[in-house]
CSV table of C-alpha atoms in Angstrom, one decimal:
chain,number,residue,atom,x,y,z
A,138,UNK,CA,52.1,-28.5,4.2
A,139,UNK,CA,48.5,-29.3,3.2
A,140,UNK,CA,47.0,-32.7,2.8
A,141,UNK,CA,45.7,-33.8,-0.9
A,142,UNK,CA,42.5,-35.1,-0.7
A,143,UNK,CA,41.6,-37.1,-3.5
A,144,UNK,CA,37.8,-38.6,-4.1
A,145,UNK,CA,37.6,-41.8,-6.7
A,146,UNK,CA,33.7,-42.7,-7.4
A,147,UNK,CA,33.1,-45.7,-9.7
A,148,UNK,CA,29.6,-47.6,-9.9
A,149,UNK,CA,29.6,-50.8,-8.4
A,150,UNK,CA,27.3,-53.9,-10.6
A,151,UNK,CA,27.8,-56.5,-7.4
A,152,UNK,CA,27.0,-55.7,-3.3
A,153,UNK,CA,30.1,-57.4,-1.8
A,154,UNK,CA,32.2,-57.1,-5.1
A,155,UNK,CA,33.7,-53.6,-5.2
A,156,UNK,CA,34.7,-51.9,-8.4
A,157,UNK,CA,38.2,-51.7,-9.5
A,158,UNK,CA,39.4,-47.9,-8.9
A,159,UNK,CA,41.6,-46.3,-11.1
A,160,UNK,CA,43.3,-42.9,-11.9
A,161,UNK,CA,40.4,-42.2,-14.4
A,162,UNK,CA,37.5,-42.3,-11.6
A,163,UNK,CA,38.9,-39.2,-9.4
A,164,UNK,CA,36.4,-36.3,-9.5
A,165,UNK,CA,36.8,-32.8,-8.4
A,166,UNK,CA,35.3,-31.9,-4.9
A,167,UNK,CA,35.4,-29.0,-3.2
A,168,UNK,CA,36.0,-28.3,0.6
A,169,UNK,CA,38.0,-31.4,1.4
A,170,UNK,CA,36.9,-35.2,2.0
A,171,UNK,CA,36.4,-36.5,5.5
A,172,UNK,CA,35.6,-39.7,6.3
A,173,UNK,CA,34.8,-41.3,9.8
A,174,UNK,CA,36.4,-44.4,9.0
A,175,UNK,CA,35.2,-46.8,12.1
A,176,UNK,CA,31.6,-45.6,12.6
A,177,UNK,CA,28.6,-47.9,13.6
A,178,UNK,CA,26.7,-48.8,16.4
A,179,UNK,CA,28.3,-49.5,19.7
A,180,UNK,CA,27.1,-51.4,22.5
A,181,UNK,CA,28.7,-51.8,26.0
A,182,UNK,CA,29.2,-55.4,27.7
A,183,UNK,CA,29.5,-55.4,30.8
A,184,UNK,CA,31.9,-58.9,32.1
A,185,UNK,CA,31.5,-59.7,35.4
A,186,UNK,CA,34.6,-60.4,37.5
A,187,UNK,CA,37.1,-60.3,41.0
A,188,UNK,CA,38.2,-56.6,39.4
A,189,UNK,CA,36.2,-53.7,38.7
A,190,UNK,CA,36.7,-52.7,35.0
A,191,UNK,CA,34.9,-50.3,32.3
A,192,UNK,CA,32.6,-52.3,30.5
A,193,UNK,CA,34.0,-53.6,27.0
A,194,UNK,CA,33.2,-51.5,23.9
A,195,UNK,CA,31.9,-53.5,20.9
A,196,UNK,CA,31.2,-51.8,17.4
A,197,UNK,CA,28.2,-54.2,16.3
A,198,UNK,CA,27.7,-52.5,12.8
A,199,UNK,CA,31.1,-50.8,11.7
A,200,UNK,CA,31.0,-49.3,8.8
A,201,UNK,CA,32.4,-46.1,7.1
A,202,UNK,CA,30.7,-42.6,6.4
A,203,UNK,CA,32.3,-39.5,3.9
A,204,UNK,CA,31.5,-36.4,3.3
A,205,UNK,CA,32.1,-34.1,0.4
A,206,UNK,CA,31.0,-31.4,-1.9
A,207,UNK,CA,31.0,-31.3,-5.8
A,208,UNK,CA,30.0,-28.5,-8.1
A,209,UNK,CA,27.4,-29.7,-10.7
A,210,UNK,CA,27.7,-29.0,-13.9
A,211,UNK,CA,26.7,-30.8,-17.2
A,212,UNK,CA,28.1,-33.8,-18.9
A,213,UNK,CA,30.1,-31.6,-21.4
A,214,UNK,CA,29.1,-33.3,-25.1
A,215,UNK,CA,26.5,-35.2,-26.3
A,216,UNK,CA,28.5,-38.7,-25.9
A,217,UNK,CA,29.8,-37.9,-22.6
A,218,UNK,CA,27.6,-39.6,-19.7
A,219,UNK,CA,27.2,-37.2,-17.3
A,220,UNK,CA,30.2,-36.8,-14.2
A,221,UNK,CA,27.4,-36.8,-11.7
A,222,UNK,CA,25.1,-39.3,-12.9
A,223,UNK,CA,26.6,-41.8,-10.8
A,224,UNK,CA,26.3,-39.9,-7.7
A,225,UNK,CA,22.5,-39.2,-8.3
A,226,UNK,CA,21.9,-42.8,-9.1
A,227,UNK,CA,23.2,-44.0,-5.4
A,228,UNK,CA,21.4,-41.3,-3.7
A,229,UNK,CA,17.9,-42.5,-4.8
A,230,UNK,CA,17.6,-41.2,-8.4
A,231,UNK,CA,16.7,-43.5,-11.7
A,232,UNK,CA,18.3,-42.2,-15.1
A,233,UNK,CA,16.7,-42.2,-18.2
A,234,UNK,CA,17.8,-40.8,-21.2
A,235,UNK,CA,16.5,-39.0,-24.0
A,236,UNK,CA,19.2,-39.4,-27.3
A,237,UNK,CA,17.4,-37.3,-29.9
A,238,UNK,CA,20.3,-36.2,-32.3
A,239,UNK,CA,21.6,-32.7,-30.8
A,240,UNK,CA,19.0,-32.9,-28.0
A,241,UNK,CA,20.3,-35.7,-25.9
A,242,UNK,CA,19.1,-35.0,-21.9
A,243,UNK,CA,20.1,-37.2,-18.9
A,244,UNK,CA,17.1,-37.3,-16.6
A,245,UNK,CA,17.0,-37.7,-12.8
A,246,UNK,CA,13.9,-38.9,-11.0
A,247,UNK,CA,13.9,-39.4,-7.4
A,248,UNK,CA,12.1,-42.5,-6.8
A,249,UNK,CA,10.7,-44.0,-3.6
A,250,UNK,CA,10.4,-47.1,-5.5
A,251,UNK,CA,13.9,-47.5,-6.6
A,252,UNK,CA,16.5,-49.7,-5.6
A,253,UNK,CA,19.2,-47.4,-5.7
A,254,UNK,CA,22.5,-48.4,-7.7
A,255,UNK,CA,25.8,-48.8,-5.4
A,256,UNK,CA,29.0,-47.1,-5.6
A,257,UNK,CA,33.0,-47.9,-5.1
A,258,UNK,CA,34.4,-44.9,-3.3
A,259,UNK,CA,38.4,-44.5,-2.9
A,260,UNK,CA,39.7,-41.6,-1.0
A,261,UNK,CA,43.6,-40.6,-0.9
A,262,UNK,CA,45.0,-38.6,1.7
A,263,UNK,CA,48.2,-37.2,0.0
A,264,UNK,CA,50.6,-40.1,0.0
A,265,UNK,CA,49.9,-41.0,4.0
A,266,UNK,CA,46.7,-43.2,3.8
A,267,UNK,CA,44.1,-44.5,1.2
A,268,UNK,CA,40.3,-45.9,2.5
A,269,UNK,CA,38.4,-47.9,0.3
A,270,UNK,CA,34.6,-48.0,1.2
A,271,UNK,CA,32.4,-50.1,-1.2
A,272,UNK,CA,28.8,-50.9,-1.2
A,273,UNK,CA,28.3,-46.9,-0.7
A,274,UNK,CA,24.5,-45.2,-1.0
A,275,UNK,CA,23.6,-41.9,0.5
A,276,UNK,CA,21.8,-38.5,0.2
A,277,UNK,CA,22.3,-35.5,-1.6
A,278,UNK,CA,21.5,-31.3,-0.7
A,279,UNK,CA,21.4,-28.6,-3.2
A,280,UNK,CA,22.6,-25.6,-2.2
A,281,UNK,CA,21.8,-22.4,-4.8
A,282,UNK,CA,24.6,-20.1,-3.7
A,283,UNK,CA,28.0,-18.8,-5.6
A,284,UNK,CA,27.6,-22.3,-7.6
A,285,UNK,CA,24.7,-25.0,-7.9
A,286,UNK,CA,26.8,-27.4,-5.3
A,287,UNK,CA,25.7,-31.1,-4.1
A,288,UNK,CA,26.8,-31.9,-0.4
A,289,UNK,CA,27.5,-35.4,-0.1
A,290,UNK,CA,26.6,-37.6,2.6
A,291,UNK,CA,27.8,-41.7,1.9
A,292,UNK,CA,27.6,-44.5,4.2
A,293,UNK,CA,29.4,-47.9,2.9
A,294,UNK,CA,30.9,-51.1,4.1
A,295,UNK,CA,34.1,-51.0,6.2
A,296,UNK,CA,37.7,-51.6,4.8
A,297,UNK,CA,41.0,-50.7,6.9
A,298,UNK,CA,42.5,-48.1,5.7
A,299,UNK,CA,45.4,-48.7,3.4
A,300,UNK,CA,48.5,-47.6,1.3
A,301,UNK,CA,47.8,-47.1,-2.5
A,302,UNK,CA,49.9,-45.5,-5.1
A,303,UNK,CA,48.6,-42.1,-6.1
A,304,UNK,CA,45.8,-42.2,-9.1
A,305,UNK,CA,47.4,-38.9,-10.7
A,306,UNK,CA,45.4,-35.9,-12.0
A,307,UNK,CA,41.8,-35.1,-12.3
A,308,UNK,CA,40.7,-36.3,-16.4
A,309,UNK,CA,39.3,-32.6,-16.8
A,310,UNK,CA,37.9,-34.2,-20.4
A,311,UNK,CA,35.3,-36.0,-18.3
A,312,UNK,CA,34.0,-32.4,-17.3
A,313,UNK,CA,31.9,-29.6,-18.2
A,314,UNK,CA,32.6,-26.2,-16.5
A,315,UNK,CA,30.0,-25.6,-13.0
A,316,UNK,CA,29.2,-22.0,-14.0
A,317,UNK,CA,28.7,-19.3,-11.3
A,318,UNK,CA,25.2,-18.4,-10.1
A,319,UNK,CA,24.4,-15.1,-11.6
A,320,UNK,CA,21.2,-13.7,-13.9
A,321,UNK,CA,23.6,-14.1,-17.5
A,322,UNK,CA,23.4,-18.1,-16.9
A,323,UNK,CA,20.4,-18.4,-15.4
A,324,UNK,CA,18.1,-19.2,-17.4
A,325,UNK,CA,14.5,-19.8,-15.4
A,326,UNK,CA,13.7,-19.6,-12.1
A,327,UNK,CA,10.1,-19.6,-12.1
A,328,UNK,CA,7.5,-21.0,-9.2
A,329,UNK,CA,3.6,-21.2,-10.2
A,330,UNK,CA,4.0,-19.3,-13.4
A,331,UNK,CA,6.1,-16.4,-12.1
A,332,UNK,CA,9.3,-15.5,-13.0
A,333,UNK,CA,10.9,-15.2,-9.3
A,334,UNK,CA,13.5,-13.1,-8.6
A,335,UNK,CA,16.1,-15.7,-6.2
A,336,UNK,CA,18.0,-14.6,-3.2
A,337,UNK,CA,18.7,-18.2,-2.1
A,338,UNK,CA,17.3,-21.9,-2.5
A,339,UNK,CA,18.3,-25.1,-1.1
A,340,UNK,CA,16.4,-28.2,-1.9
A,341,UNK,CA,16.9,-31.5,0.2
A,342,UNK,CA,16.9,-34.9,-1.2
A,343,UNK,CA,16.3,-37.9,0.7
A,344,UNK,CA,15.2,-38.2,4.5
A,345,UNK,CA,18.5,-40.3,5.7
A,346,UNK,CA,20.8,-43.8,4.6
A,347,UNK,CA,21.5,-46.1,7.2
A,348,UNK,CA,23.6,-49.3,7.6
A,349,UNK,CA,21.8,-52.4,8.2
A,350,UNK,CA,23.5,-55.3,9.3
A,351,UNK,CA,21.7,-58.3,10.6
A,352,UNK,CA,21.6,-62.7,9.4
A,353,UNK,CA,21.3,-62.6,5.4
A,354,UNK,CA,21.2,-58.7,4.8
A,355,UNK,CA,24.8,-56.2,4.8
A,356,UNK,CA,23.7,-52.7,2.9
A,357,UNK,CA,23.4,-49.4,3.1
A,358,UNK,CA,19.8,-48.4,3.0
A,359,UNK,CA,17.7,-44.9,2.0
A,360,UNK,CA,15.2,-44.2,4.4
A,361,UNK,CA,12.2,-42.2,2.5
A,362,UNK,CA,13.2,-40.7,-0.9
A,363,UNK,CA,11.4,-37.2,-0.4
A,364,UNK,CA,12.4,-33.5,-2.0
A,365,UNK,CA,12.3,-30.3,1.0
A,366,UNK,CA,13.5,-27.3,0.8
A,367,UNK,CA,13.3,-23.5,1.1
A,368,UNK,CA,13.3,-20.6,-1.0
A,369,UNK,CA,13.6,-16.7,-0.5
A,370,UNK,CA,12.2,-14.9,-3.3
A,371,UNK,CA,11.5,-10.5,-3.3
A,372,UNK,CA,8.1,-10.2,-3.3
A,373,UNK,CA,5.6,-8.8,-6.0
A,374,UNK,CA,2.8,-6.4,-5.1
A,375,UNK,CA,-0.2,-8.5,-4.1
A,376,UNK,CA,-2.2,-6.7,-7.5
A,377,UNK,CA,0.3,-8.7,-9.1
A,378,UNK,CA,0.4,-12.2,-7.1
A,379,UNK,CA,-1.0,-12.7,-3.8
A,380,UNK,CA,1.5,-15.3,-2.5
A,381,UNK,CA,-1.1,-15.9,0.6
A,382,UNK,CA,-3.5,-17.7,-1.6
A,383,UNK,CA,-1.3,-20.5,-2.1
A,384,UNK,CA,0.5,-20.6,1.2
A,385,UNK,CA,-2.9,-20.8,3.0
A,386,UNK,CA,-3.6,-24.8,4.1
A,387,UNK,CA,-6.4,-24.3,6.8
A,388,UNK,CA,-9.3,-24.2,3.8
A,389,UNK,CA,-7.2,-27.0,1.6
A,390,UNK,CA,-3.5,-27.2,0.8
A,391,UNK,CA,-3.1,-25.9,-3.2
A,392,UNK,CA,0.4,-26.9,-4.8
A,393,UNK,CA,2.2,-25.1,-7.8
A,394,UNK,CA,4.5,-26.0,-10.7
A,395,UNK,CA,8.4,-25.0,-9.6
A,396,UNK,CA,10.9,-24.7,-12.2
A,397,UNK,CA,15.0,-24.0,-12.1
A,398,UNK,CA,17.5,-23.6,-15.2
A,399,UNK,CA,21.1,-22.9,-15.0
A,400,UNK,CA,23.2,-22.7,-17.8
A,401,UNK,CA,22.5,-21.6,-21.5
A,402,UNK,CA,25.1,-23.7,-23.7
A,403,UNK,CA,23.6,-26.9,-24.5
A,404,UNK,CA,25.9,-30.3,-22.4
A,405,UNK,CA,26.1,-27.7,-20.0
A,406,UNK,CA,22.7,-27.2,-18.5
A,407,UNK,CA,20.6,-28.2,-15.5
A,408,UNK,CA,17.3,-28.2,-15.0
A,409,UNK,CA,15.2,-28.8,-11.2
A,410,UNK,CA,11.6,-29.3,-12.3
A,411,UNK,CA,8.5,-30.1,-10.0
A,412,UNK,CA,5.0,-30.3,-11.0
A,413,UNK,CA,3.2,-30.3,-7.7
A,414,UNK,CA,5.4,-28.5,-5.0
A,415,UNK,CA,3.7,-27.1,-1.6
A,416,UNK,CA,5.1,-23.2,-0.4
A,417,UNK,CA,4.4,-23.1,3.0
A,418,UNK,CA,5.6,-21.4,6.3
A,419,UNK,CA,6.4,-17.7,5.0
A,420,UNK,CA,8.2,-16.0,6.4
A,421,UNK,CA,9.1,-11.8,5.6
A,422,UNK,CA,12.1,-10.2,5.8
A,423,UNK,CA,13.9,-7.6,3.8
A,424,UNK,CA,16.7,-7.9,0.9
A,425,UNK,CA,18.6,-4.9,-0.2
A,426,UNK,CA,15.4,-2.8,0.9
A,427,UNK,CA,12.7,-4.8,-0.5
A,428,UNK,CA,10.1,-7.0,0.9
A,429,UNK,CA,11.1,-10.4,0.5
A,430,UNK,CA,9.5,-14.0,1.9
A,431,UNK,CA,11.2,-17.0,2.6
A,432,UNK,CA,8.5,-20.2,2.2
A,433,UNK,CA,9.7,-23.7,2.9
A,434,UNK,CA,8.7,-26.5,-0.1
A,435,UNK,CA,7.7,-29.8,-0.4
A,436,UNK,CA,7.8,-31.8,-3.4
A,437,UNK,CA,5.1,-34.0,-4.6
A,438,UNK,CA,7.6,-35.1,-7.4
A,439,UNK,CA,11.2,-34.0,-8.1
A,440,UNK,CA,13.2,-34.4,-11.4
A,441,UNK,CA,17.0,-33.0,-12.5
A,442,UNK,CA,17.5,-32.7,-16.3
A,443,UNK,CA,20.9,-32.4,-17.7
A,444,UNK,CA,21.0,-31.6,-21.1
């Protein structure tokens, strides 16, 4: 019989103090939930003595790490705080918010700058075994595929692992609907004024969240707070947009306005915005028959709308 894997994700106001989990705070993941529950940094010590032995192994930063993947969709209504919101927050976003009366927008900026907010993760293995791992910060990839989906990577503070009563079901209220990638709810897709036509995107947040343990200082830390990615679009003739004059760096590097909508129903939309984005590295190859490139980007800025 197959595990249940269960994720809980609550925000967490104190380092040291984690949240109190409950049945409310489980959100729907896709692809399982692992964890490595006793990672960290190990050293070997070498004791000196009458017998010969294997040197001692001593974990001198334990710590947990989780893995996961969620669907994104929108927050549903317009008093609903968006499902995900949290998640960006601990994975380098700020959130502001925008409550114009039937316009209300969550927006996502990921800032260098920011000291992100913490999380209180819970994670139940059917009825066998329940981790705990507060203090949690991590990083965030977008992949554009069947559905916009967020693959999780957490680090946190280490807790054995537990018993817990099960939380119960999913709160499906909390939810809006992740909505299949296809042209009927997409809405833009649009890089330096053109209306692209998208075989595949994946847009990387973050450069990396490490553990840092040393006299006076216990967290989970982001390295740089940077946007990458790559995208594979068909390409236009070159009457229509020479590509080649933006990719070009050796005579100056140029960068272009990128823009991504998904979803036409207001609560349930999501927008990937970038003023000054660099396409770079292209590279041809062929979709279906048709000339297509693939160019890698870099993001001078990086913003995720949900309205």
């Amino acid at each position: 019989m197959k595990d249940n894997y269960l994720l809980l994700v609550a925000e967490q106001a104190v380092a040291g103090t984690p949240a109190v989990l409950t049945g409310a705070d489980v959100i729907e993941t896709t692809d399982g939930v692992q964890v490595d529950e006793y990672t960290g940094e190990y050293v070997t010590r070498n004791v000196d003595g009458p017998i010969a032995t294997a040197g001692e192994e001593i974990n001198t930063k334990p710590h947990q790490a989780l893995n996961t993947k969620v669907d994104m969709a929108g927050g549903g209504s317009a008093t609903n705080t968006a499902t995900i919101g949290k998640i960006l927050q601990a994975c380098g976003f700020t959130r502001t918010t925008d409550d114009t009366a039937s316009a209300e927008k969550e927006i996502f900026t990921l800032d260098n700058n920011n000291v992100s907010k913490l999380l209180t993760l819970g994670r139940h293995v059917g009825d066998k075994k329940y981790n705990a791992i507060p203090d949690v910060r991590g990083n965030v990839d977008f992949s554009f595929d069947t559905f916009i989906t967020m693959a999780l990577n957490f680090i946190g503070s280490y807790v054995r692992p537990a018993e817990a009563p099960f939380p119960g079901s999913i709160v499906y209220s909390n939810y809006a609907e992740p909505l299949p990638i296809n042209d009927e709810n997409n809405a833009i897709c649009r890089l330096d004024g053109v209306d692209v036509v998208c075989h595949g995107l994946n847009i990387k947040a973050g450069s990396g969240v490490k553990m840092v343990n040393v006299a006076n200082q216990k967290e989970a830390r982001h390295d740089k707070l940077f946007a990458t990615g790559s995208i594979t679009i068909l390409a236009d003739d070159i009457s229509t947009k020479d590509w080649f004059e933006k990719v070009e760096s050796h005579n100056g590097v140029s960068k272009v306005p990128f823009e991504y909508e998904h979803g036409t129903v207001q609560y349930n939309i999501i927008n990937f915005k970038s003023n000054e984005v660099q396409i770079s590295k292209p590279k041809e190859t062929v979709i279906d028959g048709d000339l297509a490139y693939e160019f890698t980007l870099t993001f001078t800025d990086f913003v995720i709308t949900l309205k």
